[in-house]
Short mmCIF file of C-alpha atoms and ligand atoms in Angstrom, two decimals:
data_model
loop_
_atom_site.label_atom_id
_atom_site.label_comp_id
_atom_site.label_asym_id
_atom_site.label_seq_id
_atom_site.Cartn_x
_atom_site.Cartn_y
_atom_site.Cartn_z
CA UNK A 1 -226.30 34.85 -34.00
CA UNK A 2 -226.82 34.52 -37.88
CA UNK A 3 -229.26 35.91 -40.22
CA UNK A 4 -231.76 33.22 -41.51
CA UNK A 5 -230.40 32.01 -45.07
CA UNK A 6 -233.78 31.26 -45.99
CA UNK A 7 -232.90 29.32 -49.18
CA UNK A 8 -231.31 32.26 -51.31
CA UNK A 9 -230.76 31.51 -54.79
CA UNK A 10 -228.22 33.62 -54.65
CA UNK A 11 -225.59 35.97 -52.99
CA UNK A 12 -224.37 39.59 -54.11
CA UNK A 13 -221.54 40.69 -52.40
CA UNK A 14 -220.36 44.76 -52.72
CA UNK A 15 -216.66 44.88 -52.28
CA UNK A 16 -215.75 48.25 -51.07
CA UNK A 17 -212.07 48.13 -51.10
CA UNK A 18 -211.60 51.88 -50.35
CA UNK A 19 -207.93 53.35 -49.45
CA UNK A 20 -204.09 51.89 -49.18
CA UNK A 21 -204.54 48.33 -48.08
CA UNK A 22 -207.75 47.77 -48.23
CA UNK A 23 -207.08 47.33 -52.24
CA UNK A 24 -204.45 43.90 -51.40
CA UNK A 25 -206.45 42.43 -48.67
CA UNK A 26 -210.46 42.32 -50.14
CA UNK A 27 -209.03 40.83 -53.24
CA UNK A 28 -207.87 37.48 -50.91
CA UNK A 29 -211.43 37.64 -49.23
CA UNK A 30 -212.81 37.34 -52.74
CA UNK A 31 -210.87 34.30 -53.41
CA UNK A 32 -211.67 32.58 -50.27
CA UNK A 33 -215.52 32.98 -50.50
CA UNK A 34 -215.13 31.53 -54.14
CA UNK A 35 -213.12 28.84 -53.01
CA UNK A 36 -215.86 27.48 -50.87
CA UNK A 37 -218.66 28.56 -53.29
CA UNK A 38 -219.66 24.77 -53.42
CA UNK A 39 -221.16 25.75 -50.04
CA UNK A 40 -223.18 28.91 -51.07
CA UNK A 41 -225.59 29.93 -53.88
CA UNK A 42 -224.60 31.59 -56.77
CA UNK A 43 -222.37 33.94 -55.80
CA UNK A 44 -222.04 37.47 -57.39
CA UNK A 45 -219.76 40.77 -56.90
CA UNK A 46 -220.41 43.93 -57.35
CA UNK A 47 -217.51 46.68 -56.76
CA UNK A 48 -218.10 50.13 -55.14
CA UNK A 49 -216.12 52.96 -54.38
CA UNK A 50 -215.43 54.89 -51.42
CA UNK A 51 -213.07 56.69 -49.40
CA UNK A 52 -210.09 59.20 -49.82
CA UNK A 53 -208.59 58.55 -52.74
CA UNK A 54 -212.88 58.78 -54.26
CA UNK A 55 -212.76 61.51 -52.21
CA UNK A 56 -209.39 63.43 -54.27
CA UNK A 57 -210.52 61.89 -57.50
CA UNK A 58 -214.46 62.96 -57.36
CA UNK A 59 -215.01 65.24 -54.40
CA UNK A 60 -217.33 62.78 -52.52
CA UNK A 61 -216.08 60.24 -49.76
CA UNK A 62 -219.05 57.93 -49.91
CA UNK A 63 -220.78 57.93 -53.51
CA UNK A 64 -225.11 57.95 -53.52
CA UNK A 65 -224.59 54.89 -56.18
CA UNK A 66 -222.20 52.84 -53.34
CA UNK A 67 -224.97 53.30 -50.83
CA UNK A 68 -228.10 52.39 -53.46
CA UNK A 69 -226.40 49.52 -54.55
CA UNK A 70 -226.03 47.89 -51.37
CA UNK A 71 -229.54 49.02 -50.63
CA UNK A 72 -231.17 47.88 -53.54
CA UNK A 73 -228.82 44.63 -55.13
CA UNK A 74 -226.59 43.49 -52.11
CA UNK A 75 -227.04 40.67 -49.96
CA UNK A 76 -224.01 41.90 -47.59
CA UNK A 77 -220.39 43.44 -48.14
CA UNK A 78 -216.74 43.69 -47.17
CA UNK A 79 -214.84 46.87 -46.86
CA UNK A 80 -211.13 47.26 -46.72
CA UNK A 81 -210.00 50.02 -44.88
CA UNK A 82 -209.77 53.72 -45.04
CA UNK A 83 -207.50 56.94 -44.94
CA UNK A 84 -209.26 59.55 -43.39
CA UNK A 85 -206.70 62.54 -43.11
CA UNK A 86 -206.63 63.40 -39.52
CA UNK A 87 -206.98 66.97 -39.84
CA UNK A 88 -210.40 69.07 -41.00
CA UNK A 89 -211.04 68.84 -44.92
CA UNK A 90 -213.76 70.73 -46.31
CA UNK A 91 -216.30 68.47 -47.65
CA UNK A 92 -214.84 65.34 -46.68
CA UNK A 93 -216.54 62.82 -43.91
CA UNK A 94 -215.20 59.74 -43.15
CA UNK A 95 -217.17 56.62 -45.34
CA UNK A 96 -217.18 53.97 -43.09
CA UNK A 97 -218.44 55.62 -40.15
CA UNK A 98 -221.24 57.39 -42.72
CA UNK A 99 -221.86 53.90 -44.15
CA UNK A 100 -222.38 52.04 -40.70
CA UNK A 101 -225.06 54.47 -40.13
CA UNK A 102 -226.61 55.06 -43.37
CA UNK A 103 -227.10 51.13 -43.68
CA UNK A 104 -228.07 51.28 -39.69
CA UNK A 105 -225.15 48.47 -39.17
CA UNK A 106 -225.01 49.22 -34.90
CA UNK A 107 -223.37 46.14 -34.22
CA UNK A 108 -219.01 45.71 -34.70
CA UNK A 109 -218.50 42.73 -33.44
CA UNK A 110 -215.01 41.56 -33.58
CA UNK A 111 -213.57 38.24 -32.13
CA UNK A 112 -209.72 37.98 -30.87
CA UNK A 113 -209.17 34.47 -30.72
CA UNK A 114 -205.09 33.44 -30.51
CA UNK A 115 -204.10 30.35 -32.28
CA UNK A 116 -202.94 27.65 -30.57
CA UNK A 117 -199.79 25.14 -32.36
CA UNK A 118 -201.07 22.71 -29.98
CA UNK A 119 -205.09 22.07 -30.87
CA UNK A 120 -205.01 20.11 -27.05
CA UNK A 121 -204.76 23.53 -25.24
CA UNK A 122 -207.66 25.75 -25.75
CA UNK A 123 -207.04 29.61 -27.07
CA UNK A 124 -204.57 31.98 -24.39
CA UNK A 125 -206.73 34.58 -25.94
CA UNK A 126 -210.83 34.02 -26.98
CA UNK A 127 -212.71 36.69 -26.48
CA UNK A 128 -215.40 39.14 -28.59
CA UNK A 129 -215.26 42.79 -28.28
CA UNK A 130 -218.92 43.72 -28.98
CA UNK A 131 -218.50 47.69 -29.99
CA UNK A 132 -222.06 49.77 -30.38
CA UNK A 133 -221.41 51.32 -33.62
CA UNK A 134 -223.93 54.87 -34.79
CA UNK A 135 -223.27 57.35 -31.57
CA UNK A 136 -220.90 57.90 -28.83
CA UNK A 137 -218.32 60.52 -30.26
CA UNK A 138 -218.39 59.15 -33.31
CA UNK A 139 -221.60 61.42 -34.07
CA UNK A 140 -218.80 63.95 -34.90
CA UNK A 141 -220.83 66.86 -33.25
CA UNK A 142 -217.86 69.03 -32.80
CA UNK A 143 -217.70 72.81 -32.21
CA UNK A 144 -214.60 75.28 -32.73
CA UNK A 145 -214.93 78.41 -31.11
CA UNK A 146 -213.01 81.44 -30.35
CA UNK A 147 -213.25 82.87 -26.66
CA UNK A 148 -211.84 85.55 -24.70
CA UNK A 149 -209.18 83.09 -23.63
CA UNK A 150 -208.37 81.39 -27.37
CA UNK A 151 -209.89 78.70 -29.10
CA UNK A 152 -212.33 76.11 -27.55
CA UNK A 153 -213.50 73.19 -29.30
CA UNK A 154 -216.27 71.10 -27.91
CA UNK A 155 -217.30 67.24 -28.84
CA UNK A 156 -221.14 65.68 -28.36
CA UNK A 157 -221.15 62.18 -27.07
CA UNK A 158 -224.80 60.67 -27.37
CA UNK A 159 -225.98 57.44 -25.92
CA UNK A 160 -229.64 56.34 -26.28
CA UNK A 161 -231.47 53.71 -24.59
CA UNK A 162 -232.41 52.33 -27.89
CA UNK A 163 -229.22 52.44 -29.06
CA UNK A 164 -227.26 50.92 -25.54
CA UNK A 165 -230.40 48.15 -25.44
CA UNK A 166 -229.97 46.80 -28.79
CA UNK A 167 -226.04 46.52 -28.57
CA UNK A 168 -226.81 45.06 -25.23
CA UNK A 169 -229.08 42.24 -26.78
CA UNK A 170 -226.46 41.03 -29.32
CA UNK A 171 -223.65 41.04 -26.47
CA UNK A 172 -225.98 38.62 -24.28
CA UNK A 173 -226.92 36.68 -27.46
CA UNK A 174 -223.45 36.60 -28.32
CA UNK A 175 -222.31 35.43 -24.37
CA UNK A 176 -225.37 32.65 -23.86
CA UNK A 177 -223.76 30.85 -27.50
CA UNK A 178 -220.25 30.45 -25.63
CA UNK A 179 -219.21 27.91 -23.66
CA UNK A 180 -218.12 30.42 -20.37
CA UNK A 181 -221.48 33.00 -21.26
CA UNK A 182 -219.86 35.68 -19.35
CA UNK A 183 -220.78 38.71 -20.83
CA UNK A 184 -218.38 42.53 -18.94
CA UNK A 185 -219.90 45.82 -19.67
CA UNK A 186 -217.23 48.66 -20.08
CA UNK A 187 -217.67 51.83 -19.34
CA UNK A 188 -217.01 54.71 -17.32
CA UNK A 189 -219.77 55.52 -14.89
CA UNK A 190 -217.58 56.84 -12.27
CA UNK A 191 -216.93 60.10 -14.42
CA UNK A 192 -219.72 59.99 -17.01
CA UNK A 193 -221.97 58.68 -14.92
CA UNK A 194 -224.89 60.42 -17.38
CA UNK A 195 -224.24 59.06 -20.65
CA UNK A 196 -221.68 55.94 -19.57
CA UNK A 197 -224.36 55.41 -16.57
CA UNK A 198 -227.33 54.95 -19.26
CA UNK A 199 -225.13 52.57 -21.35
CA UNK A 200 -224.62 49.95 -18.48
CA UNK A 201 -227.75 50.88 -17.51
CA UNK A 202 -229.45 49.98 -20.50
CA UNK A 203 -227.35 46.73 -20.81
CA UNK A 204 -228.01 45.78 -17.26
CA UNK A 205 -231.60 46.43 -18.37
CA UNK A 206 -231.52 43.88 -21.64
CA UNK A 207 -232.11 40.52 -19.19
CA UNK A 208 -235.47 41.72 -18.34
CA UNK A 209 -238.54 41.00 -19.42
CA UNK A 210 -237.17 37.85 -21.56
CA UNK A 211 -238.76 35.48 -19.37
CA UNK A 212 -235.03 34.18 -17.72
CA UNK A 213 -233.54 34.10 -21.19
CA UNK A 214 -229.93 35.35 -20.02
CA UNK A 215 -229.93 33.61 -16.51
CA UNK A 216 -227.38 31.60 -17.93
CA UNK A 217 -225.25 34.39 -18.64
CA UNK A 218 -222.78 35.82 -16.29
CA UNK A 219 -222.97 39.85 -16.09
CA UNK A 220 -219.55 41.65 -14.91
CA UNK A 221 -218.28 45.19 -14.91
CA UNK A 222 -215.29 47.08 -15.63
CA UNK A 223 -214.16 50.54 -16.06
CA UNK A 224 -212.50 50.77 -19.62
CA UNK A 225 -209.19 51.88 -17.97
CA UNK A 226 -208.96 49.03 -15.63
CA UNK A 227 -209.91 46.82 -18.45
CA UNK A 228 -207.43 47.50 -20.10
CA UNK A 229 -204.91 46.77 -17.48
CA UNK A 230 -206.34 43.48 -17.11
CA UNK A 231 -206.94 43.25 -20.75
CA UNK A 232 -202.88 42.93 -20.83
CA UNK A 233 -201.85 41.54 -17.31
CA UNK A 234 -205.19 38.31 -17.34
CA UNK A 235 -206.77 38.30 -21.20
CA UNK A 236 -208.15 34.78 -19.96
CA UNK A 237 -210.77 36.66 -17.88
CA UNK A 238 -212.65 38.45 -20.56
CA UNK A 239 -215.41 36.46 -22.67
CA UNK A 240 -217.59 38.99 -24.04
CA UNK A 241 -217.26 42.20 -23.73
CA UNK A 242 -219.64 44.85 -24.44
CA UNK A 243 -218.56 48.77 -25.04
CA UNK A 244 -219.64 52.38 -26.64
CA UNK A 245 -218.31 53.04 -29.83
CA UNK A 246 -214.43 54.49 -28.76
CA UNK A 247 -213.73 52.52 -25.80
CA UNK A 248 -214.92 49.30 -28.29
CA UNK A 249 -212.95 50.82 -30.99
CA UNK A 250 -210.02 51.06 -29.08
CA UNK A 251 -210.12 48.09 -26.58
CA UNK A 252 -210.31 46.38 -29.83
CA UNK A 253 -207.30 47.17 -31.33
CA UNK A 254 -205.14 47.20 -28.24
CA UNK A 255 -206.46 43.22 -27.39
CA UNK A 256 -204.60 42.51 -31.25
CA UNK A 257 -201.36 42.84 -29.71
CA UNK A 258 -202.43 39.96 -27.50
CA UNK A 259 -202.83 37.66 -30.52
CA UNK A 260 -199.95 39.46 -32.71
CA UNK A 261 -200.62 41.71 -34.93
CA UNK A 262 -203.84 43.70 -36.28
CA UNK A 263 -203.32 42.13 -39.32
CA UNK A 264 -205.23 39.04 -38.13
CA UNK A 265 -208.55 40.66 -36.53
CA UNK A 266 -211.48 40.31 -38.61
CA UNK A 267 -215.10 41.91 -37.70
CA UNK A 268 -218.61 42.23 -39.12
CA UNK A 269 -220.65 45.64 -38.83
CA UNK A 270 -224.08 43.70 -38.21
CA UNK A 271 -227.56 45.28 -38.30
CA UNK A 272 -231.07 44.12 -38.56
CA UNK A 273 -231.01 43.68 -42.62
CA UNK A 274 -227.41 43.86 -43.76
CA UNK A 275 -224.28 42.63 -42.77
CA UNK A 276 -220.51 43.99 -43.48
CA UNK A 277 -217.26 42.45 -42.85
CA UNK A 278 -214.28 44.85 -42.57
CA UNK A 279 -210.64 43.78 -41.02
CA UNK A 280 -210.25 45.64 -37.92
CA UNK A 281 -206.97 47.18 -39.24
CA UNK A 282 -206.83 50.49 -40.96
CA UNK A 283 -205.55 51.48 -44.65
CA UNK A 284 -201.79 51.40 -43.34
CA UNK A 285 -199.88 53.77 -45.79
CA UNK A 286 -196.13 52.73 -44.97
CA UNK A 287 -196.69 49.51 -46.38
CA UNK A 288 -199.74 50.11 -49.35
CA UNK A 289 -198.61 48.99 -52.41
CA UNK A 290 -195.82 46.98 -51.66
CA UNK A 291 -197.61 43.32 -51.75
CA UNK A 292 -197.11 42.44 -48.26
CA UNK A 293 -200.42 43.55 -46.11
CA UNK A 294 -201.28 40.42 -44.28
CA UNK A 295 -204.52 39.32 -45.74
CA UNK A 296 -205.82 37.05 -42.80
CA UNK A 297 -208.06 40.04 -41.14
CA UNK A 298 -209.89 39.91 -44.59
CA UNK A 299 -210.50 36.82 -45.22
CA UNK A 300 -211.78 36.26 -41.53
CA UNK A 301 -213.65 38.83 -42.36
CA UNK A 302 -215.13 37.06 -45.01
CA UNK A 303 -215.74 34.08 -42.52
CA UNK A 304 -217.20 35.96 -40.31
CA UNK A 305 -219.66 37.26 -42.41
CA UNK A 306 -220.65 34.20 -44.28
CA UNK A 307 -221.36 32.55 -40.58
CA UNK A 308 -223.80 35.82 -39.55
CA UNK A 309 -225.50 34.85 -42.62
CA UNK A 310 -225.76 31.22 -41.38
CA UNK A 311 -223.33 29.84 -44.09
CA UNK A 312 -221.47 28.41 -41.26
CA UNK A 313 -219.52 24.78 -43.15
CA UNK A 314 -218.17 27.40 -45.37
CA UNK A 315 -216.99 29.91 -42.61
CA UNK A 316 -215.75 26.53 -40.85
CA UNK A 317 -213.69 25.72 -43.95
CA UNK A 318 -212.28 29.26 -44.07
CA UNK A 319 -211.34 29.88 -40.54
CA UNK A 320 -209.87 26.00 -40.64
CA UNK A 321 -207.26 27.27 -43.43
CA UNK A 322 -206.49 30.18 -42.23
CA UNK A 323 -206.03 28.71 -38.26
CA UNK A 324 -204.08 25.76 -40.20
CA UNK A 325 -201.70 28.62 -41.81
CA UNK A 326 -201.42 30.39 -38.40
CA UNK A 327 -200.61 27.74 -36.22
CA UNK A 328 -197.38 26.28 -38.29
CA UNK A 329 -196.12 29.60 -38.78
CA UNK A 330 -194.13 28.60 -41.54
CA UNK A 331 -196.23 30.80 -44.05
CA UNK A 332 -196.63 34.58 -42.74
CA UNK A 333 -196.28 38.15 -43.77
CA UNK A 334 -194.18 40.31 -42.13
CA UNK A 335 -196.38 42.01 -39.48
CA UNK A 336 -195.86 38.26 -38.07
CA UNK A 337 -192.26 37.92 -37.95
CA UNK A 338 -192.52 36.49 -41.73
CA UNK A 339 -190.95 36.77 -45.18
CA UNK A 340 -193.82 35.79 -47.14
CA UNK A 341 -195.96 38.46 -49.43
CA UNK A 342 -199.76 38.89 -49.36
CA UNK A 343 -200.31 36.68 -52.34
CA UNK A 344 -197.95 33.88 -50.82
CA UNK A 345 -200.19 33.97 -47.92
CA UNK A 346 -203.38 33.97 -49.86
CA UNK A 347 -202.42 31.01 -52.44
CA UNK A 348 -201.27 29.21 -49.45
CA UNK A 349 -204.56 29.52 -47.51
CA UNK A 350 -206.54 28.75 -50.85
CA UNK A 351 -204.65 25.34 -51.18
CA UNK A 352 -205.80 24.63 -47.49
CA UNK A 353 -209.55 25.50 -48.28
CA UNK A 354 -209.24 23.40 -51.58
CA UNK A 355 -207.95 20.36 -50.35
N1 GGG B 401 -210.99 48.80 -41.60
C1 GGG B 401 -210.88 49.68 -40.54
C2 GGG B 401 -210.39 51.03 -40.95
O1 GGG B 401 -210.45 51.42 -42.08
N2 GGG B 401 -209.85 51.70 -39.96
C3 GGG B 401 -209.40 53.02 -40.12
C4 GGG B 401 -210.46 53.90 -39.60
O2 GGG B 401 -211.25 53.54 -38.75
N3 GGG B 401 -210.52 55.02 -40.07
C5 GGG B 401 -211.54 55.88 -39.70
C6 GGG B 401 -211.71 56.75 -40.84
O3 GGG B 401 -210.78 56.88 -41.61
O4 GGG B 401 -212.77 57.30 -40.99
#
């Protein structure tokens, strides 16, 4: 699915690097979309702040002027990563998920594909995890209260129609462009059977009224605990898979162990109008600042993004590099049993794309 390029003259790009790594890993998905910039328009960046460290420095997590500018002068973006503290701070609200919603991105889509050293044998792992992205928990509707018996603290979850429809559309869209078009719907009807029953509900629902547009695709079920079993035990049996916004979150990073680290999963945050790529991994303190984040999830990102926007020889020439770096496994950081640093990785990947 890709979002007409319909001949721009040229392309801004906001880079929000936000928190910890997030500020070694966009700077390598900067190089790699100017390394194949013989394959786009003109392309321009424009840097914006966010996060926790904006948040200690200026007492706002997700400035007005980051969201006008991608409003008003971006084309599309890439975010790093962010270090939301995980306890209650006055004032403070965590950017991304504010940003997905402000810029009404309701799509994460995020592929984990395995590299094979062998390009005869297809993928162990290939599969999308297509996570809604504006409700669910993530609303953050939560209540502390004190009762008789202590303190009681209640969450919201919403699911819409609207919302569990439109996911629904890109995950068959998504399913009918691949080769196996199976498309599993995760949730958790047997317990929630209110809000998880209106998400596959709503999904299930997608298929009609298109005039036999998805017959093609294959439509399975699975309860988000069992899928994760089989997630780890058979990854071969997922294709597409389609989730609310924690069990996506989290089925997403648990399926990057299949493929070796989190450092390699890439995603977009897609909506109507905009698009945002963001590695699937978080800011990672222990290792911030020490030159050795692996910068693959980032420039995937990059990839990724570029091909939503239908820019697809120069996402080809990018993922090519970076499945050419993998494969060898001569040149990788440490999260993947290498030695090398961040920029070792990057200058190596840039050499691939260049010649
Ligand atoms: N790039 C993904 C990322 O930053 N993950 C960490 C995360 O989701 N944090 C949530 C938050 O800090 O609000």
């Amino acid at each position: 699915r890709s979002m007409a390029t319909t001949a721009r003259k040229s392309l801004t790009i906001g880079l929000i690097p936000a928190d910890g790594i997030g500020r070694e890993v966009i700077p390598a998905a900067r190089e790699a979309i100017l390394a194949v910039q013989s394959e786009l328009p003109e392309v321009k960046f424009i840097d914006l702040l966010a996060g926790w460290e904006t948040f200690t420095r200026t007492g706002v997590a997700l400035p007005l002027e980051t969201v006008q500018t991608l409003r008003d002068e971006c084309d599309c973006a890439l975010f790093g990563s962010v270090s939301s503290p995980s306890r209650k701070v006055a004032g403070y609200s965590s950017p991304i998920v504010a940003l997905r919603k402000e810029l009404d991105l309701y799509a994460n889509i995020r592929p984990v594909c395995s590299v094979s050293a062998d390009p005869a044998r297809p993928p162990a792992v290939d599969l999308i995890v297509v996570r809604e992205n504006t409700e669910c928990l993530y609303v953050k509707d939560e209540k502390l209260i004190q009762t008789d018996n202590g303190k009681e603290a209640r969450a919201t979850r919403l699911i819409t129609e609207r919302a569990s429809s439109r996911i629904g559309k890109i995950a068959f869209e998504l399913a009918k462009a691949r080769p196996r078009k199976l498309l599993t719907i995760i949730h958790k009807s047997n317990v929630l059977s209110v809000t998880d029953g209106l998400f596959r509900e709503s999904v299930r629902a997608v298929p009609r009224g298109v005039n036999g547009k998805y017959d093609d695709v294959t439509i399975e079920e699975q309860l988000v605990d069992s899928a994760v079993y089989r997630l780890f035990r058979e990854p071969q049996i997922f294709d597409v898979m389609v989730a609310p916004n924690l069990y996506g979150d989290i089925i997403s990073d648990a399926a990057a162990a299949l493929v070796g680290s989190l450092g390699v999963i890439p995603s977009i945050n897609a909506g109507d109008a905009f698009v945002m790529g963001e590695p699937v991994h978080g800011s990672a303190p222990d290792i911030a600042g020490k030159g050795i984040a692996n910068p693959v999830a980032s420039i995937r990102s990059a990839a990724l993004m570029l091909r939503h926007l239908g820019y697809t020889s120069a996402a080809d020439k990018i993922d090519k590099a970076v499945n050419d770096t993998l494969a060898p496994a001569d040149v990788l950081t440490a999260d993947l049993g290498g030695t090398h640093s961040t920029a070792q990785v990057t200058d190596h990947i840039m050499n691939l794309i260049k010649h």
